[in-house]
Coordinates of C-alpha atoms in Angstrom, one line a residue:
Chain A
X1 CA 62.4 -36.0 -55.9
X2 CA 65.7 -36.9 -54.2
X3 CA 66.4 -35.9 -50.7
X4 CA 69.2 -33.3 -50.4
X5 CA 71.5 -35.5 -48.3
X6 CA 74.0 -32.8 -48.0
X7 CA 71.6 -30.7 -46.0
X8 CA 70.1 -33.6 -44.0
X9 CA 70.5 -33.1 -40.2
X10 CA 70.6 -36.3 -38.2
X11 CA 69.3 -35.5 -34.8
X12 CA 71.1 -36.5 -31.6
X13 CA 68.7 -38.5 -29.5
X14 CA 69.5 -39.2 -25.9
X15 CA 69.6 -43.0 -25.4
X16 CA 68.1 -44.5 -22.2
X17 CA 71.3 -46.3 -21.5
X18 CA 73.2 -43.1 -21.1
X19 CA 71.6 -42.9 -17.6
X20 CA 72.3 -46.5 -16.7
X21 CA 74.6 -47.3 -13.8
X22 CA 76.5 -50.0 -15.7
X23 CA 77.6 -49.5 -19.4
X24 CA 75.4 -51.2 -21.9
X25 CA 76.8 -54.0 -24.0
X26 CA 76.9 -54.6 -27.8
X27 CA 78.6 -57.4 -29.7
X28 CA 80.1 -54.9 -32.1
X29 CA 80.5 -51.1 -31.9
X30 CA 81.3 -49.4 -35.2
X31 CA 82.8 -46.0 -35.1
X32 CA 82.2 -43.7 -38.1
X33 CA 79.1 -43.6 -40.3
X34 CA 80.9 -43.1 -43.6
X35 CA 80.4 -45.6 -46.5
X36 CA 82.6 -48.1 -44.8
X37 CA 81.1 -47.9 -41.3
X38 CA 77.6 -47.9 -42.7
X39 CA 78.3 -50.9 -44.9
X40 CA 79.8 -52.8 -42.0
X41 CA 77.0 -52.0 -39.6
X42 CA 74.3 -52.9 -42.2
X43 CA 76.0 -56.2 -42.9
X44 CA 76.4 -57.0 -39.2
X45 CA 72.8 -56.3 -38.5
X46 CA 71.6 -58.2 -41.5
X47 CA 73.6 -61.2 -40.3
X48 CA 72.0 -61.0 -36.9
X49 CA 74.8 -59.3 -35.0
X50 CA 73.4 -56.5 -32.7
X51 CA 75.5 -53.4 -33.6
X52 CA 75.9 -49.9 -32.3
X53 CA 77.1 -47.3 -34.9
X54 CA 78.5 -44.1 -33.5
X55 CA 79.3 -40.9 -35.4
X56 CA 80.7 -37.7 -34.0
X57 CA 78.7 -35.5 -36.5
X58 CA 75.1 -34.9 -37.3
X59 CA 75.5 -34.8 -41.1
X60 CA 76.3 -37.2 -43.9
X61 CA 79.1 -36.5 -46.5
X62 CA 79.0 -33.1 -48.2
X63 CA 81.0 -31.6 -51.0
X64 CA 83.4 -33.4 -53.3
X65 CA 84.5 -36.8 -52.0
X66 CA 84.4 -40.2 -53.6
X67 CA 82.5 -40.5 -56.9
X68 CA 83.5 -43.7 -58.6
X69 CA 82.0 -46.9 -57.2
X70 CA 83.3 -50.1 -58.7
X71 CA 81.6 -53.2 -59.9
X72 CA 82.7 -55.3 -56.9
X73 CA 81.5 -52.6 -54.5
X74 CA 78.1 -52.5 -56.3
X75 CA 77.9 -56.3 -55.9
X76 CA 78.5 -55.9 -52.2
X77 CA 75.8 -53.2 -52.1
X78 CA 73.5 -55.7 -53.9
X79 CA 74.1 -58.2 -51.1
X80 CA 73.4 -55.5 -48.5
X81 CA 70.1 -54.7 -50.3
X82 CA 70.8 -51.3 -51.7
X83 CA 72.7 -51.8 -54.9
X84 CA 69.8 -51.2 -57.3
X85 CA 69.1 -47.8 -56.0
X86 CA 72.8 -46.7 -56.3
X87 CA 73.0 -47.9 -59.9
X88 CA 69.6 -46.4 -60.8
X89 CA 70.8 -43.0 -59.6
X90 CA 74.4 -43.3 -60.6
X91 CA 75.9 -42.8 -64.1
X92 CA 77.2 -46.1 -65.4
X93 CA 80.4 -46.1 -67.4
X94 CA 83.0 -48.6 -68.8
X95 CA 85.1 -46.5 -71.1
X96 CA 88.0 -44.3 -70.4
X97 CA 89.9 -42.1 -72.9
X98 CA 93.4 -40.7 -72.6
X99 CA 94.5 -37.6 -74.5
X100 CA 98.0 -36.3 -75.0
X101 CA 98.1 -32.6 -75.9
X102 CA 95.3 -32.4 -78.4
X103 CA 95.1 -36.0 -79.6
X104 CA 93.4 -39.1 -78.3
X105 CA 96.2 -41.7 -77.6
X106 CA 94.4 -44.5 -75.8
X107 CA 90.9 -45.7 -75.0
X108 CA 90.1 -48.6 -72.7
X109 CA 87.0 -50.5 -71.9
X110 CA 87.0 -51.8 -68.3
X111 CA 84.2 -54.3 -69.0
X112 CA 84.4 -55.4 -72.6
X113 CA 82.1 -58.5 -72.2
X114 CA 78.4 -58.8 -71.6
X115 CA 76.6 -61.0 -69.1
X116 CA 77.3 -59.0 -65.9
X117 CA 74.6 -57.4 -63.8
X118 CA 76.8 -54.4 -62.9
X119 CA 78.9 -52.1 -65.0
X120 CA 82.6 -51.5 -64.4
X121 CA 81.8 -48.3 -62.5
X122 CA 79.0 -45.9 -61.6
X123 CA 79.7 -42.3 -60.7
X124 CA 77.6 -41.2 -57.8
X125 CA 78.4 -38.5 -55.3
X126 CA 79.4 -39.9 -51.9
X127 CA 76.4 -38.1 -50.2
X128 CA 74.0 -40.2 -52.2
X129 CA 75.9 -43.4 -51.4
X130 CA 75.8 -42.5 -47.7
X131 CA 72.2 -41.4 -47.9
X132 CA 71.1 -44.7 -49.4
X133 CA 73.2 -46.7 -47.0
X134 CA 71.7 -44.6 -44.1
X135 CA 68.2 -45.3 -45.3
X136 CA 69.0 -49.0 -45.6
X137 CA 70.5 -49.0 -42.1
X138 CA 67.3 -47.5 -40.7
X139 CA 65.3 -50.5 -42.0
X140 CA 67.3 -53.0 -39.9
X141 CA 66.4 -54.2 -36.4
X142 CA 69.4 -54.7 -34.2
X143 CA 71.3 -51.6 -35.5
X144 CA 71.4 -48.6 -33.3
X145 CA 72.6 -45.4 -34.9
X146 CA 73.8 -42.5 -32.8
X147 CA 74.8 -39.1 -34.1
X148 CA 76.8 -36.5 -32.2
X149 CA 78.4 -39.4 -30.3
X150 CA 82.1 -38.8 -30.2
X151 CA 84.5 -41.5 -29.0
X152 CA 86.9 -39.9 -26.5
X153 CA 88.5 -42.9 -24.8
X154 CA 89.0 -46.6 -25.7
X155 CA 90.1 -49.2 -23.2
X156 CA 90.6 -52.7 -24.7
X157 CA 91.2 -55.8 -22.6
X158 CA 91.0 -59.5 -23.2
X159 CA 87.2 -59.6 -22.8
X160 CA 86.2 -56.6 -24.8
X161 CA 86.4 -52.9 -25.4
X162 CA 85.0 -50.1 -23.2
X163 CA 84.4 -46.9 -25.0
X164 CA 83.7 -43.5 -23.5
X165 CA 81.4 -41.4 -25.7
X166 CA 81.0 -37.7 -25.5
X167 CA 77.5 -36.3 -26.3
X168 CA 75.7 -33.0 -26.0
X169 CA 74.4 -34.4 -22.7
X170 CA 77.8 -35.3 -21.4
X171 CA 79.8 -38.5 -21.5
X172 CA 78.7 -42.1 -21.1
X173 CA 80.4 -45.5 -21.4
X174 CA 79.5 -48.5 -23.5
X175 CA 81.1 -51.9 -23.9
X176 CA 81.5 -54.1 -27.0
X177 CA 83.0 -57.5 -27.7
X178 CA 84.7 -55.9 -30.7
X179 CA 85.3 -52.3 -31.9
X180 CA 85.4 -51.6 -35.6
X181 CA 87.1 -48.2 -36.4
X182 CA 85.9 -46.8 -39.7
X183 CA 86.5 -43.3 -38.6
X184 CA 88.5 -42.0 -41.6
X185 CA 92.0 -41.0 -42.5
X186 CA 92.5 -39.0 -39.3
X187 CA 91.0 -41.9 -37.3
X188 CA 90.5 -40.6 -33.7
X189 CA 90.4 -44.3 -32.5
X190 CA 93.8 -44.9 -34.0
X191 CA 95.2 -41.9 -32.2
X192 CA 93.5 -42.8 -28.9
X193 CA 95.2 -46.2 -29.1
X194 CA 98.6 -44.6 -29.9
X195 CA 98.8 -46.3 -33.3
X196 CA 100.0 -44.8 -36.5
X197 CA 99.6 -45.1 -40.3
X198 CA 102.7 -44.4 -42.4
X199 CA 103.8 -44.2 -46.0
X200 CA 104.6 -41.8 -48.7
X201 CA 103.3 -38.2 -49.2
X202 CA 103.2 -36.7 -52.7
X203 CA 104.5 -33.3 -53.5
X204 CA 101.8 -32.1 -55.9
X205 CA 98.5 -30.2 -55.5
X206 CA 95.3 -30.7 -57.4
X207 CA 92.3 -28.4 -57.9
X208 CA 89.0 -30.2 -57.8
X209 CA 86.0 -28.3 -59.2
X210 CA 82.5 -29.9 -59.2
X211 CA 80.5 -27.8 -61.6
X212 CA 76.8 -27.9 -62.6
X213 CA 76.2 -27.5 -66.3
X214 CA 74.4 -28.8 -69.3
X215 CA 77.0 -30.6 -71.4
X216 CA 77.0 -33.4 -74.0
X217 CA 80.3 -35.0 -73.2
X218 CA 79.9 -38.8 -73.2
X219 CA 79.7 -40.6 -69.9
X220 CA 83.3 -41.7 -70.1
X221 CA 86.4 -40.9 -68.0
X222 CA 88.5 -38.4 -69.9
X223 CA 92.0 -37.8 -68.9
X224 CA 94.4 -35.3 -70.6
X225 CA 98.2 -35.1 -70.3
X226 CA 99.5 -31.7 -71.1
X227 CA 96.4 -30.4 -72.9
X228 CA 96.5 -27.1 -74.8
X229 CA 94.0 -25.6 -72.2
X230 CA 96.2 -26.5 -69.2
X231 CA 99.8 -26.8 -70.4
X232 CA 102.3 -29.2 -68.7
X233 CA 99.8 -30.6 -66.2
X234 CA 97.0 -33.1 -66.3
X235 CA 93.2 -32.7 -66.3
X236 CA 90.4 -35.2 -65.5
X237 CA 86.8 -34.8 -66.5
X238 CA 84.0 -37.1 -65.2
X239 CA 80.2 -37.0 -65.2
X240 CA 78.1 -37.2 -62.1
X241 CA 74.3 -37.4 -61.6
X242 CA 72.3 -34.1 -61.5
X243 CA 74.3 -32.5 -64.3
X244 CA 77.4 -32.2 -62.1
X245 CA 80.8 -32.7 -63.6
X246 CA 84.0 -33.4 -61.8
X247 CA 87.0 -31.5 -63.2
X248 CA 90.4 -32.2 -61.6
X249 CA 93.3 -29.9 -62.5
X250 CA 96.9 -30.8 -61.6
X251 CA 98.5 -27.6 -60.3
X252 CA 102.0 -28.5 -59.2
X253 CA 103.5 -28.3 -55.7
X254 CA 104.2 -24.6 -55.8
X255 CA 100.6 -23.6 -56.3
X256 CA 99.0 -21.5 -53.5
X257 CA 96.1 -23.6 -52.3
X258 CA 94.1 -20.7 -50.9
X259 CA 94.5 -18.5 -54.0
X260 CA 93.8 -21.3 -56.5
X261 CA 90.4 -22.1 -55.2
X262 CA 89.1 -18.5 -55.6
X263 CA 86.5 -18.3 -58.4
X264 CA 88.6 -15.6 -60.3
X265 CA 91.4 -18.2 -60.6
X266 CA 89.2 -21.3 -61.2
X267 CA 86.8 -19.8 -63.8
X268 CA 89.4 -19.1 -66.5
X269 CA 90.8 -22.7 -66.1
X270 CA 87.3 -24.1 -66.7
X271 CA 86.5 -21.7 -69.5
X272 CA 89.8 -22.8 -71.2
X273 CA 88.4 -26.4 -71.2
X274 CA 84.8 -25.7 -72.0
X275 CA 84.9 -22.6 -74.0
X276 CA 84.4 -19.0 -73.0
X277 CA 80.6 -19.0 -73.4
X278 CA 80.1 -22.1 -71.2
X279 CA 77.5 -21.6 -68.5
X280 CA 78.2 -23.4 -65.2
X281 CA 77.8 -22.9 -61.5
X282 CA 80.0 -24.3 -58.7
X283 CA 79.0 -27.1 -56.5
X284 CA 82.3 -27.5 -54.8
X285 CA 85.9 -26.2 -55.2
X286 CA 88.9 -27.3 -53.2
X287 CA 92.7 -27.9 -53.5
X288 CA 94.0 -31.2 -52.2
X289 CA 97.2 -33.1 -51.7
X290 CA 97.4 -36.8 -50.9
X291 CA 99.5 -39.6 -49.4
X292 CA 99.6 -43.4 -49.6
X293 CA 99.6 -44.7 -46.0
X294 CA 98.8 -47.8 -44.1
X295 CA 98.7 -49.2 -40.6
X296 CA 101.1 -52.0 -40.1
X297 CA 98.2 -54.2 -38.9
X298 CA 94.4 -53.8 -39.2
X299 CA 93.7 -56.0 -36.2
X300 CA 94.8 -55.0 -32.7
X301 CA 93.2 -57.6 -30.5
X302 CA 89.5 -56.6 -30.2
X303 CA 89.9 -53.4 -32.2
X304 CA 89.8 -53.6 -36.0
X305 CA 90.5 -50.9 -38.5
X306 CA 88.8 -50.5 -41.9
X307 CA 88.8 -48.1 -44.8
X308 CA 90.8 -44.8 -44.7
X309 CA 91.5 -45.4 -41.0
X310 CA 93.6 -48.4 -41.9
X311 CA 95.0 -47.3 -45.3
X312 CA 95.0 -44.3 -47.7
X313 CA 95.7 -44.1 -51.4
X314 CA 96.0 -41.4 -54.0
X315 CA 92.6 -40.8 -55.7
X316 CA 93.8 -42.0 -59.2
X317 CA 92.2 -45.4 -59.5
X318 CA 89.2 -45.0 -57.3
X319 CA 90.7 -47.3 -54.7
X320 CA 89.7 -45.5 -51.5
X321 CA 86.1 -45.9 -50.7
X322 CA 85.9 -49.1 -52.9
X323 CA 88.6 -50.8 -50.9
X324 CA 87.0 -49.7 -47.6
X325 CA 83.7 -51.3 -48.5
X326 CA 85.6 -54.4 -49.5
X327 CA 87.3 -54.4 -46.1
X328 CA 83.8 -54.5 -44.5
X329 CA 82.7 -57.3 -46.8
X330 CA 85.8 -59.3 -45.8
X331 CA 85.4 -58.7 -42.0
X332 CA 81.7 -59.0 -41.2
X333 CA 81.2 -62.8 -41.8
X334 CA 84.3 -63.5 -39.8
X335 CA 83.1 -61.4 -36.9
X336 CA 79.7 -63.1 -37.0
X337 CA 81.2 -66.6 -36.9
X338 CA 83.6 -65.7 -34.0
X339 CA 80.8 -64.0 -32.0
X340 CA 78.6 -67.1 -32.5
X341 CA 81.3 -69.3 -31.2
X342 CA 81.6 -71.1 -34.5
X343 CA 85.2 -69.9 -35.3
X344 CA 88.2 -69.1 -33.2
X345 CA 89.1 -65.4 -32.7
X346 CA 92.3 -66.1 -34.7
X347 CA 90.0 -66.1 -37.8
X348 CA 90.1 -62.4 -37.5
X349 CA 93.9 -62.5 -38.2
X350 CA 92.9 -63.5 -41.8
X351 CA 91.1 -60.2 -42.1
X352 CA 94.4 -58.5 -41.3
X353 CA 96.5 -60.6 -43.7
X354 CA 93.9 -60.5 -46.5
X355 CA 93.1 -56.8 -46.4
X356 CA 96.7 -55.8 -45.7
X357 CA 97.5 -57.6 -48.9
X358 CA 94.7 -55.8 -50.7
X359 CA 95.8 -52.5 -49.3
X360 CA 99.3 -53.0 -50.6
X361 CA 98.0 -53.9 -54.0
X362 CA 95.9 -50.7 -54.0
X363 CA 98.8 -48.6 -52.7
X364 CA 101.1 -50.1 -55.3
X365 CA 98.7 -49.4 -58.2
X366 CA 97.8 -45.9 -57.1
X367 CA 101.5 -45.0 -56.4
X368 CA 102.4 -46.1 -59.9
X369 CA 99.6 -44.1 -61.4
X370 CA 100.7 -41.1 -59.4
X371 CA 104.3 -41.5 -60.5
X372 CA 103.2 -41.5 -64.2
X373 CA 100.9 -38.6 -63.8
X374 CA 103.3 -36.6 -61.6
X375 CA 106.8 -37.6 -62.6
X376 CA 109.2 -37.1 -59.7
X377 CA 112.4 -36.4 -61.8
X378 CA 113.5 -35.1 -65.2
X379 CA 114.2 -38.6 -66.5
X380 CA 110.9 -39.9 -65.2
X381 CA 109.1 -37.1 -67.1
X382 CA 111.1 -37.9 -70.2
X383 CA 110.1 -41.5 -70.2
X384 CA 106.5 -40.5 -69.5
X385 CA 106.5 -38.2 -72.5
X386 CA 108.2 -40.9 -74.6
X387 CA 105.4 -43.3 -73.7
X388 CA 102.7 -40.8 -74.6
X389 CA 104.4 -39.9 -77.9
X390 CA 104.8 -43.6 -78.9
X391 CA 101.2 -44.4 -77.8
X392 CA 99.8 -42.5 -80.7
X393 CA 101.0 -45.1 -83.2
X394 CA 102.3 -48.0 -81.1
X395 CA 99.8 -50.3 -79.4
X396 CA 102.5 -51.6 -77.0
X397 CA 103.0 -48.1 -75.6
X398 CA 99.3 -47.6 -74.9
X399 CA 99.5 -50.4 -72.3
X400 CA 102.2 -48.4 -70.5
X401 CA 100.0 -45.2 -70.3
X402 CA 98.9 -45.0 -66.7
X403 CA 96.2 -42.4 -65.9
X404 CA 94.9 -44.5 -63.0
X405 CA 94.6 -48.3 -62.8
X406 CA 90.9 -48.4 -61.8
X407 CA 89.8 -50.3 -58.8
X408 CA 89.4 -54.1 -59.2
X409 CA 89.1 -56.4 -56.1
X410 CA 92.1 -58.1 -54.8
X411 CA 92.5 -61.8 -55.7
X412 CA 93.4 -63.4 -52.3
X413 CA 95.5 -66.0 -54.0
X414 CA 97.8 -66.8 -51.1
X415 CA 95.2 -66.6 -48.3
X416 CA 95.5 -69.2 -45.5
X417 CA 91.8 -69.7 -45.8
X418 CA 92.1 -71.2 -49.4
X419 CA 92.2 -74.9 -50.0
X420 CA 94.9 -75.2 -52.7
X421 CA 93.8 -76.7 -56.0
X422 CA 94.4 -80.4 -56.6
X423 CA 92.5 -80.6 -59.9
X424 CA 93.4 -78.6 -63.0
X425 CA 91.3 -75.5 -63.8
X426 CA 91.8 -72.7 -66.3
X427 CA 90.5 -69.2 -66.1
X428 CA 90.2 -66.5 -63.4
X429 CA 88.2 -68.2 -60.7
X430 CA 91.2 -69.4 -58.7
X431 CA 90.9 -69.8 -54.9
X432 CA 90.8 -66.3 -53.5
X433 CA 89.1 -64.7 -56.4
X434 CA 85.7 -62.9 -56.0
X435 CA 83.1 -65.0 -57.8
X436 CA 82.3 -63.8 -61.3
X437 CA 78.7 -62.9 -62.1
X438 CA 76.5 -64.3 -64.9
X439 CA 72.9 -64.4 -65.9
X440 CA 70.9 -67.3 -64.5
X441 CA 67.2 -68.3 -64.2
X442 CA 65.9 -69.7 -60.9
X443 CA 62.4 -71.0 -60.6
X444 CA 61.6 -69.5 -64.1
X445 CA 62.6 -66.0 -63.0
X446 CA 65.6 -64.3 -64.7
X447 CA 68.3 -63.1 -62.3
X448 CA 72.0 -63.1 -61.6
X449 CA 74.3 -65.7 -60.1
X450 CA 75.6 -63.4 -57.4
X451 CA 72.1 -62.9 -56.0
X452 CA 72.1 -66.6 -55.1
X453 CA 75.5 -66.9 -53.3
X454 CA 76.9 -65.2 -50.2
X455 CA 76.1 -64.4 -46.6
X456 CA 76.7 -68.1 -45.8
X457 CA 79.1 -70.5 -47.5
X458 CA 77.7 -71.6 -50.8
X459 CA 78.5 -74.9 -52.6
X460 CA 78.0 -74.6 -56.3
X461 CA 77.6 -77.9 -58.2
X462 CA 77.7 -77.8 -61.9
X463 CA 75.5 -80.6 -63.4
X464 CA 74.6 -81.8 -66.8
X465 CA 70.9 -81.1 -66.2
X466 CA 69.9 -84.7 -65.6
X467 CA 68.7 -85.8 -62.2
X468 CA 71.3 -85.8 -59.4
X469 CA 72.4 -89.1 -57.9
X470 CA 70.3 -89.5 -54.7
X471 CA 73.4 -89.8 -52.5
X472 CA 74.8 -86.6 -53.9
X473 CA 71.5 -84.7 -53.4
X474 CA 71.4 -86.0 -49.8
X475 CA 75.0 -85.0 -49.1
X476 CA 74.3 -81.5 -50.5
X477 CA 71.3 -81.2 -48.3
X478 CA 73.2 -82.5 -45.3
X479 CA 75.9 -79.8 -45.7
X480 CA 73.2 -77.2 -45.9
X481 CA 72.2 -78.1 -42.4
X482 CA 75.6 -78.2 -40.8
X483 CA 76.6 -75.9 -37.9
X484 CA 78.3 -73.8 -40.5
X485 CA 76.0 -74.5 -43.4
X486 CA 77.0 -74.7 -47.0
X487 CA 74.0 -73.6 -49.0
X488 CA 73.7 -75.8 -52.0
X489 CA 73.2 -74.4 -55.6
X490 CA 73.0 -76.7 -58.6
X491 CA 73.9 -75.1 -61.9
X492 CA 72.1 -76.7 -64.9
X493 CA 72.6 -76.0 -68.6
X494 CA 70.2 -73.8 -70.4
X495 CA 67.0 -75.5 -71.4
X496 CA 67.2 -78.2 -68.7
X497 CA 65.0 -78.1 -65.6
X498 CA 65.6 -81.3 -63.5
X499 CA 63.4 -81.8 -60.5
X500 CA 65.7 -81.7 -57.5
X501 CA 64.9 -83.3 -54.2
X502 CA 65.4 -81.6 -50.8
X503 CA 64.3 -78.2 -52.1
X504 CA 67.7 -77.8 -53.8
X505 CA 67.9 -74.7 -55.8
X506 CA 68.6 -75.1 -59.5
X507 CA 70.2 -72.2 -61.4
X508 CA 69.8 -72.4 -65.1
X509 CA 73.0 -71.1 -66.8
X510 CA 71.0 -69.3 -69.5
X511 CA 73.9 -68.1 -71.6
X512 CA 76.4 -70.8 -70.6
X513 CA 78.6 -68.0 -69.2
X514 CA 78.7 -69.3 -65.7
X515 CA 80.2 -72.6 -66.7
X516 CA 82.6 -70.7 -69.1
X517 CA 83.7 -68.2 -66.4
X518 CA 84.3 -70.9 -63.8
X519 CA 85.9 -73.3 -66.3
X520 CA 83.3 -75.8 -65.1
X521 CA 82.2 -79.1 -66.6
X522 CA 79.5 -81.4 -65.2
X523 CA 80.6 -82.5 -61.7
X524 CA 82.7 -79.4 -60.9
X525 CA 82.1 -78.1 -57.5
X526 CA 83.0 -74.6 -56.2
X527 CA 82.9 -73.6 -52.5
X528 CA 82.3 -69.9 -52.1
X529 CA 82.9 -67.9 -48.8
X530 CA 80.1 -65.8 -47.3
X531 CA 81.8 -62.8 -49.0
X532 CA 81.5 -64.6 -52.4
X533 CA 85.2 -65.3 -52.8
X534 CA 86.2 -68.8 -54.1
X535 CA 87.9 -70.8 -51.3
X536 CA 88.0 -74.3 -52.8
X537 CA 87.1 -76.2 -56.0
X538 CA 87.2 -79.7 -57.3
X539 CA 86.3 -81.5 -60.5
X540 CA 84.2 -83.9 -58.4
X541 CA 82.0 -83.1 -55.4
X542 CA 83.0 -84.8 -52.2
X543 CA 81.2 -83.9 -48.9
X544 CA 84.2 -84.6 -46.7
X545 CA 86.5 -82.4 -48.7
X546 CA 83.9 -79.6 -48.7
X547 CA 83.6 -79.8 -45.0
X548 CA 87.4 -79.8 -44.5
X549 CA 87.6 -76.7 -46.8
X550 CA 85.0 -74.9 -44.7
X551 CA 86.9 -75.8 -41.5
X552 CA 90.0 -74.4 -43.1
X553 CA 88.2 -71.2 -44.3
X554 CA 86.9 -70.6 -40.8
X555 CA 90.1 -71.2 -38.8
X556 CA 88.7 -74.5 -37.5
X557 CA 91.2 -76.8 -39.3
Chain B
X1 CA 114.7 -67.8 -66.5
X2 CA 116.2 -66.5 -69.7
X3 CA 119.4 -64.6 -69.2
X4 CA 120.7 -61.4 -70.9
X5 CA 123.0 -62.2 -73.8
X6 CA 126.3 -60.4 -73.1
X7 CA 128.2 -62.2 -75.8
X8 CA 128.8 -60.5 -79.2
X9 CA 125.5 -60.5 -81.1
X10 CA 125.6 -57.6 -83.5
X11 CA 126.9 -58.6 -86.9
X12 CA 128.3 -55.2 -88.0
X13 CA 129.2 -53.5 -84.7
X14 CA 130.8 -50.4 -86.3
X15 CA 127.8 -49.8 -88.6
X16 CA 125.5 -50.1 -85.6
X17 CA 127.5 -47.8 -83.5
X18 CA 127.7 -45.1 -86.2
X19 CA 123.9 -45.4 -86.7
X20 CA 123.3 -45.0 -83.1
X21 CA 125.4 -41.8 -82.9
X22 CA 123.9 -40.5 -86.2
X23 CA 120.4 -40.9 -84.9
X24 CA 121.2 -38.2 -82.4
X25 CA 122.7 -35.8 -84.9
X26 CA 121.5 -32.1 -84.6
X27 CA 119.5 -32.9 -81.5
X28 CA 119.6 -30.8 -78.3
X29 CA 120.5 -32.6 -75.1
X30 CA 116.8 -32.6 -74.1
X31 CA 115.8 -34.0 -77.5
X32 CA 118.4 -36.7 -77.3
X33 CA 117.1 -37.7 -73.9
X34 CA 113.6 -38.1 -75.4
X35 CA 115.0 -40.1 -78.3
X36 CA 116.9 -42.4 -76.0
X37 CA 113.8 -42.9 -73.9
X38 CA 111.7 -43.8 -77.0
X39 CA 114.5 -46.1 -78.2
X40 CA 114.7 -47.9 -74.9
X41 CA 110.9 -48.4 -74.8
X42 CA 110.8 -49.8 -78.4
X43 CA 113.7 -52.2 -77.8
X44 CA 112.3 -53.2 -74.4
X45 CA 109.0 -54.1 -76.0
X46 CA 110.8 -56.1 -78.7
X47 CA 112.7 -58.1 -76.0
X48 CA 109.5 -58.5 -74.0
X49 CA 111.0 -60.7 -71.3
X50 CA 111.0 -58.6 -68.0
X51 CA 113.6 -60.8 -66.4
X52 CA 116.0 -60.1 -69.2
X53 CA 115.1 -56.4 -69.1
X54 CA 115.8 -56.2 -65.3
X55 CA 119.2 -57.9 -65.8
X56 CA 120.0 -55.3 -68.4
X57 CA 118.9 -52.5 -66.1
X58 CA 121.0 -53.8 -63.2
X59 CA 124.1 -54.2 -65.5
X60 CA 123.5 -50.7 -66.9
X61 CA 123.5 -49.3 -63.3
X62 CA 126.5 -51.3 -62.2
X63 CA 129.6 -49.2 -61.6
X64 CA 127.7 -45.9 -61.5
X65 CA 126.2 -46.0 -58.0
X66 CA 124.8 -48.8 -56.1
X67 CA 121.0 -49.2 -56.4
X68 CA 119.2 -48.0 -53.2
X69 CA 118.0 -51.0 -51.1
X70 CA 114.3 -51.1 -50.5
X71 CA 113.4 -50.3 -47.0
X72 CA 111.1 -53.0 -45.5
X73 CA 107.9 -51.6 -44.0

């Protein structure tokens, strides 16, 4: 039986340090226990960074928030140790269908190939995601969670950040080397520091209805332009666990948000879609508007911003929560190295540049989707309708239909942390790309490539399955014991099982997909960052070049 | 970069022009707008080269009103 996470009360507990004369100190203070703050705090604690997580409320998410969690986010949750639970509970899907009026005009498959552990997406209510993250967080030593702890003042200086926290027992102060603000679109920390997030607001309103019903729609994303049951507007239908369905009706800017969420207005809209004898009950109804915003910079000295606090997007494309979790993924290993004295603080500037780049890509994609779904002018609507009319018979026009370009991780192609290619490679695994997954066998046990990389730098050597040259094996082992270690992984072809010295881990490329996806041949060597992004690759392993690439990827070059 | 061909390229210009006008016969203004949009999309796909298409868009706008400059963030 699942816990009802929407009803869960997280008790305020008075911490001993609230009475201490001098403020207590934590390497990192995270503000906001949403999906982004929880993911960041879990990752920090897992990587040995003592962390304080503050939240102003005593509840997790409730009602209708994020539901689509993307493949890359699930891979991050796998690294954090809670991906399996999410996928087990969630509804996996890869296919989306687009209808114009009463006809199917376009169908897309977001993951048309096999050999990936995770689907393109799962749908899972945000309260489950937060509930599972919360339970994962509670397993970790070195992570203090405090509810009903509201940040009311932030004073940052060269040495750290002092935070004043208001509690039911009155205020107390606490110090951190770094403060990570994951406190949402209205970010109190942002306001306390006098910073802003700016961009474009959209003049349209949408009705969201999460209804509980027994229905036999396939687990696909269905999107209608101008359907007979809701003329001149769009509608989105999506399945969630527990027989809950998300239905999203475009209403137009002139709709009255209060009146439109009354059941007597909502029920006829839903009956028009489902039929008049449909039986359903309401889980959640609201009317929303949205904006695409971002802060100019996500790093302000010792204060870092992530998730909606740093950037906001329209919901079409599931790029909000997903990009926030990817922010945390990008930042945590850098913070860990800086706090350990293994990298200069300037490494954190690459968090800013890489995730600002990703935010701009997300904003661009979601703005384009919004412009297609909600045309801003007569001519824009004419072209939109022309595309939809042509899409029925013309494959080229289907590519122009934009009902949401769904979240994919940014390829950090121009990152300063990358070592540019000197050797020729084909395919998608360019420096800056998140590593592709593939099935592997390690020590006889079937598993997945991504389970064997990350947290530390990982050096992936593709071999022909014969024994490694002793000097290569020794060099791989040596790199694995450096101050910033490069954990060695040796990929071997299916059916080979060479005995490797120095306890080197062999990954059997059981379907050959790993070598194919990385365009690797025997001798190719990939260097992956702790967040599993490629940062360098060569056709031949060379320990000095690998070390130089790690220096570059950690701001030590 | 390929460049937009602005030299004469249509063998029977008067036939083409008449066909273009005839295509819109008996249509309302709104229907003609829709036809034009479909026509542009079909031709754009045939051309395919986005650089060429952007040159054509800029030339088409030229002399009507200057394009708004993008405001840097």
